[in-house]
Coordinates of C-alpha atoms in Angstrom, one line a residue:
X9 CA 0.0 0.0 0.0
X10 CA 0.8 3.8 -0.6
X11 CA 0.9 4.4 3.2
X12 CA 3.3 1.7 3.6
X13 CA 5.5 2.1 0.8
X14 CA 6.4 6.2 1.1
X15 CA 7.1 6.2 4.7
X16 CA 10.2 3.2 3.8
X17 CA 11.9 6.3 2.2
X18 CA 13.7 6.9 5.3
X19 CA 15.8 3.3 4.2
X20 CA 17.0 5.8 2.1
X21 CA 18.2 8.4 3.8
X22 CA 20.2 5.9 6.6
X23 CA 22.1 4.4 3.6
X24 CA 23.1 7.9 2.5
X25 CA 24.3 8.3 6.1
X26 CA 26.4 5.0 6.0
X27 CA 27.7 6.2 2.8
X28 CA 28.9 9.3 3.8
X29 CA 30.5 7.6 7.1
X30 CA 32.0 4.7 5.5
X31 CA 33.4 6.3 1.9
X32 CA 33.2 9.5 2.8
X33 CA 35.0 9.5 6.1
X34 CA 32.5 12.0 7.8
X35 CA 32.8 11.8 11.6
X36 CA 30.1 9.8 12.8
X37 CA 28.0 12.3 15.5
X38 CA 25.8 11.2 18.9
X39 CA 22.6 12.5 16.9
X40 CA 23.3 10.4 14.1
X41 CA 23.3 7.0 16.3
X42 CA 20.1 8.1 17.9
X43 CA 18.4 9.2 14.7
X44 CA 19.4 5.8 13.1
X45 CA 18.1 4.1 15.8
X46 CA 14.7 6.0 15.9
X47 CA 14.5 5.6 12.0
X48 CA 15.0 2.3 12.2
X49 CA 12.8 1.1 15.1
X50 CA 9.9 3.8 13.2
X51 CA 10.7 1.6 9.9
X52 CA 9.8 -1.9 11.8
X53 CA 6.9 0.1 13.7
X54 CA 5.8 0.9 10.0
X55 CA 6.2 -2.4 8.6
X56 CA 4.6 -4.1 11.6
X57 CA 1.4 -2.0 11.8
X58 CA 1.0 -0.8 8.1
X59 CA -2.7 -2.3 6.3
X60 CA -1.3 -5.3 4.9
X61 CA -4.7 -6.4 2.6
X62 CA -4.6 -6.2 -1.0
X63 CA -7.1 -4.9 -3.5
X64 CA -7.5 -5.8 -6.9
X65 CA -7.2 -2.4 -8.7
X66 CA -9.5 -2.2 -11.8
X67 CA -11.1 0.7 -13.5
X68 CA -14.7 0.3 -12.2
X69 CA -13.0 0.1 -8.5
X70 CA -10.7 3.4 -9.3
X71 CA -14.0 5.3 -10.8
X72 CA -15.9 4.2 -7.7
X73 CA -12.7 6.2 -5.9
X74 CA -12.8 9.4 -7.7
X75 CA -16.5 10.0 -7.9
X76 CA -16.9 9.7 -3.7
X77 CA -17.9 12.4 -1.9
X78 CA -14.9 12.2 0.4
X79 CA -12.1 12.6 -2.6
X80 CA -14.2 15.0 -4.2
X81 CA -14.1 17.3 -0.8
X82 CA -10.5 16.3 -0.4
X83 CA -9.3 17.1 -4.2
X84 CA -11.2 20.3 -3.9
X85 CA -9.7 21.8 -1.0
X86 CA -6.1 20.3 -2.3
X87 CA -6.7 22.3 -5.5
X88 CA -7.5 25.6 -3.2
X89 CA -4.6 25.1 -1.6
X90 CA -2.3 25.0 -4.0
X91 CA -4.0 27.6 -5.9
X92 CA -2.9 29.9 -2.8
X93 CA 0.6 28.6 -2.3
X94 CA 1.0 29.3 -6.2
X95 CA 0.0 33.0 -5.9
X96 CA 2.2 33.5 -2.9
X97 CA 4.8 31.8 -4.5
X98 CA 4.6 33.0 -8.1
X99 CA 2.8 36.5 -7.5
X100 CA 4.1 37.3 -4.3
X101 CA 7.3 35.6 -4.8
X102 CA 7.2 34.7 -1.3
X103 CA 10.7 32.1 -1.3
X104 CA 10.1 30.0 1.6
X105 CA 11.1 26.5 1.7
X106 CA 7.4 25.3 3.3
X107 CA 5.6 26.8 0.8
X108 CA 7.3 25.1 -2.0
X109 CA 7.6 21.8 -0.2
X110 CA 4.4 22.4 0.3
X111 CA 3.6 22.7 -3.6
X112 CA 5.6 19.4 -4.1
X113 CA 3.6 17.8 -1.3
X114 CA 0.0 18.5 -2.3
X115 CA 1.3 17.2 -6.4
X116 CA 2.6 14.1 -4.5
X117 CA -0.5 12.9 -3.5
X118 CA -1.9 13.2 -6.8
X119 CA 1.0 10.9 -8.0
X120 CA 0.6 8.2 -5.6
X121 CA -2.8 8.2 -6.1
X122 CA -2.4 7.7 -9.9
X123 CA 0.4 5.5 -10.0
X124 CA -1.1 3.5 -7.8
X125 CA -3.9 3.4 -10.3
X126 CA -2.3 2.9 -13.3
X127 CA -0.1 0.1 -12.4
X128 CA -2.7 -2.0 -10.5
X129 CA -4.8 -1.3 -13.7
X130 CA -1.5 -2.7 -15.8
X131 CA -1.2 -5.6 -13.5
X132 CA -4.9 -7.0 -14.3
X133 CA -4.6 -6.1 -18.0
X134 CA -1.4 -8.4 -17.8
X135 CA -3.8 -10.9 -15.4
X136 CA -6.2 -11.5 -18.2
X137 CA -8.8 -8.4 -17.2
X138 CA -8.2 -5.8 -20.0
X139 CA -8.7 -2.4 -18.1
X140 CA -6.6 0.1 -20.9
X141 CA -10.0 0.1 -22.9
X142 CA -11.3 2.2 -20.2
X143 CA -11.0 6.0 -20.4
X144 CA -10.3 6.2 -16.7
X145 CA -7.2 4.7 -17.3
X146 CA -5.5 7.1 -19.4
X147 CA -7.0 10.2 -17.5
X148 CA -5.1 8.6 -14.6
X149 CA -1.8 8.2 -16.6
X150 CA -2.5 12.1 -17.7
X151 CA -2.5 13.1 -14.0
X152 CA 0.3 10.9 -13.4
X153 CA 2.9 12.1 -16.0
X154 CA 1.9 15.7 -15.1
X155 CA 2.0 16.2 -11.7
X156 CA 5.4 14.1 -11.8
X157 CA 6.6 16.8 -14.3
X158 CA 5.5 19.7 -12.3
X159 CA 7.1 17.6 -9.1
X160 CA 10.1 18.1 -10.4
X161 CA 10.4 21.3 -11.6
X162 CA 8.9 22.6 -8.1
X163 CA 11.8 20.2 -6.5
X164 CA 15.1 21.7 -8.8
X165 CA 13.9 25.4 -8.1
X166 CA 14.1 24.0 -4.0
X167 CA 17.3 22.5 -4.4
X168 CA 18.6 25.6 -6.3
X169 CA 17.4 28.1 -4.0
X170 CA 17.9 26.2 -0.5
X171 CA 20.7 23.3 0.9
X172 CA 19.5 19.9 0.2
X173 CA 20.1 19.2 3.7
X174 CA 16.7 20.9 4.2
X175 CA 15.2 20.1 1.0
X176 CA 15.8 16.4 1.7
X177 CA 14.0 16.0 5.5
X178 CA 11.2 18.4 4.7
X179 CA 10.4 16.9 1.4
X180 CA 10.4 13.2 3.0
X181 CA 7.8 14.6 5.9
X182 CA 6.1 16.2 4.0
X183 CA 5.5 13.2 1.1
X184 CA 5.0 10.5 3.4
X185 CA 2.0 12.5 5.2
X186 CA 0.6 13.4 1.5
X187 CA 1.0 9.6 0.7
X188 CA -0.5 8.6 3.8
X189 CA -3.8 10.7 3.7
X190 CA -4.0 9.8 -0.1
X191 CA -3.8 6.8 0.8
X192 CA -6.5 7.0 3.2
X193 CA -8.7 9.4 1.3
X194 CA -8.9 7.9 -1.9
X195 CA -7.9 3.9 -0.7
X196 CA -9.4 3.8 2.3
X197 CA -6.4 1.6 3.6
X198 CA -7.2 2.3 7.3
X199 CA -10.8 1.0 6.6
X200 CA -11.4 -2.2 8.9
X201 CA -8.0 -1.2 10.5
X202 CA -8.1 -2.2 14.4
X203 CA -7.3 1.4 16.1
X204 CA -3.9 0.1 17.9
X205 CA -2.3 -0.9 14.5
X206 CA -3.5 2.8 13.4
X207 CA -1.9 4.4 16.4
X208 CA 1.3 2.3 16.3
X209 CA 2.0 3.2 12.0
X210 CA 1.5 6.8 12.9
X211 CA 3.6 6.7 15.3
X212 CA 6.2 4.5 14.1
X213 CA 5.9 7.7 11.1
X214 CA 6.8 10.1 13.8
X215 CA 9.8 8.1 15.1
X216 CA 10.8 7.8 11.5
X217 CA 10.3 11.5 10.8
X218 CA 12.8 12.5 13.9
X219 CA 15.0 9.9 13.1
X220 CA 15.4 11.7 9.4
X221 CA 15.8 14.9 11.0
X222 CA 18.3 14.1 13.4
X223 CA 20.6 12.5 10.8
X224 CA 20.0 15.3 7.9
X225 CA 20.7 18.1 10.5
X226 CA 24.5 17.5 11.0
X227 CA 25.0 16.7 6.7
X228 CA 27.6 19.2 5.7
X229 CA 25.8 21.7 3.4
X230 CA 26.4 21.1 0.1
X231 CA 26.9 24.7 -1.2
X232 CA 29.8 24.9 1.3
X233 CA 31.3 22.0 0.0
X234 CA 31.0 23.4 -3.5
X235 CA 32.2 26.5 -2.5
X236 CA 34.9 25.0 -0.7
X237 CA 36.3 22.5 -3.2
X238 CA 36.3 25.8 -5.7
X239 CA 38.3 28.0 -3.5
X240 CA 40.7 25.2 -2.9
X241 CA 40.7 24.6 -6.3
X242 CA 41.3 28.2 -7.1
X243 CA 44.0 28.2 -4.6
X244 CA 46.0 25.4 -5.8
X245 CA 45.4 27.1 -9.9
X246 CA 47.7 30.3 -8.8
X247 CA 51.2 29.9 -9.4
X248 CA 54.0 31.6 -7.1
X249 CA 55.3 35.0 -9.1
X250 CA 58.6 33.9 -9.9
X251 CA 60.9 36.5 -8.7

């Protein structure tokens, strides 16, 4: 499921961490160990407590989806939402780092929710259930190719305007918790869900979250390093004036 898959991103982030201590020779700090240790324990939280029943995705099942009252509500106060975070961010050229994570966020949930779609759709067409006769089907992979493209391009103007050591944490936040209530919106994935198992995967999302946090927060920042590497570089260019 969507809710369990985007919140294993974190995996992701404590390989990086390795990386850097292992190839990179970065000193390994206190936060580190305990945010590894928090990610990790949220990952088996995640894995433990996540929904764990499958549904056979088919285009009469996904129109059922996008015609209920609750994703209709949902998808209309998504589009306000961005709709405001666009004009502060394009006509107001308000530059903060929320407001474009934000942006990336809010199209997020639109991929999940499509690629979800579209690939369980591909999976029964390969079954023996044809489902790319349906229109459904290609409005999905419309939605899907689109608000990937605009994903990205909303992600490189972040990475180019702030450190990725910022972009990075807040990006994975805020995706997991747009895949999550996706997810739960469109899905229903916590439907039949016993309210223990709900508690225990939100908060093994929470551990998870501070675990990424603690280990991006002491990353060197990558425009320093760039910076760094081209003053040294500049440095060891200049000759000595022969006298």
């Amino acid at each position: 499921s969507s809710s369990l898959i985007a919140p294993l991103g974190c995996v992701s982030v404590i390989a990086s961490a390795v990386i850097s201590v292992v190839f990179l020779k970065e000193t390994v700090c206190a936060s580190d160990i305990v945010g590894g240790t928090l990610a990790i324990t949220g990952t088996y939280l995640l894995v433990t407590f996540a929904p764990h029943t499958s549904t056979h995705i088919t285009a009469h099942l996904v129109q059922y989806y996008a015609i209920s009252w609750h994703f209709l509500l949902y998808l209309f106060i998504e589009i306000i939402i961005f709709c405001l975070l666009l004009y502060l961010y394009k006509m107001r050229n308000v530059k903060h780092i929320v407001i474009v994570m934000l942006l990336v966020a809010l199209l997020a949930s639109l991929t999940v929710i499509s690629v979800k779609a579209v690939s369980g759709m591909i999976t029964e067409s390969i079954k023996g259930q044809l489902q790319l006769i349906y229109p459904i089907f290609y409005v999905m992979l419309i939605v899907m190719v689109a608000s990937c493209a605009f994903q990205i391009k909303f992600l490189n103007q972040a990475m180019k305007m702030f450190d990725a050591t910022e972009v990075v944490p807040i990006n994975f936040v805020f995706f997991t918790a747009s895949a999550i209530v996706a997810g739960i919106v469109f899905y229903q994935e916590f439907e039949g869900l016993a309210l223990l198992n709900i508690f225990m995967f939100l908060f093994g999302c929470l551990l998870s979250f501070l675990g990424v946090f603690l280990i991006a927060r002491n990353r060197p920042k990558i425009k320093h390093l760039i910076f760094l590497t081209k003053t040294k570089a500049l440095i060891y260019s200049v000759k000595p004036i022969p006298l």
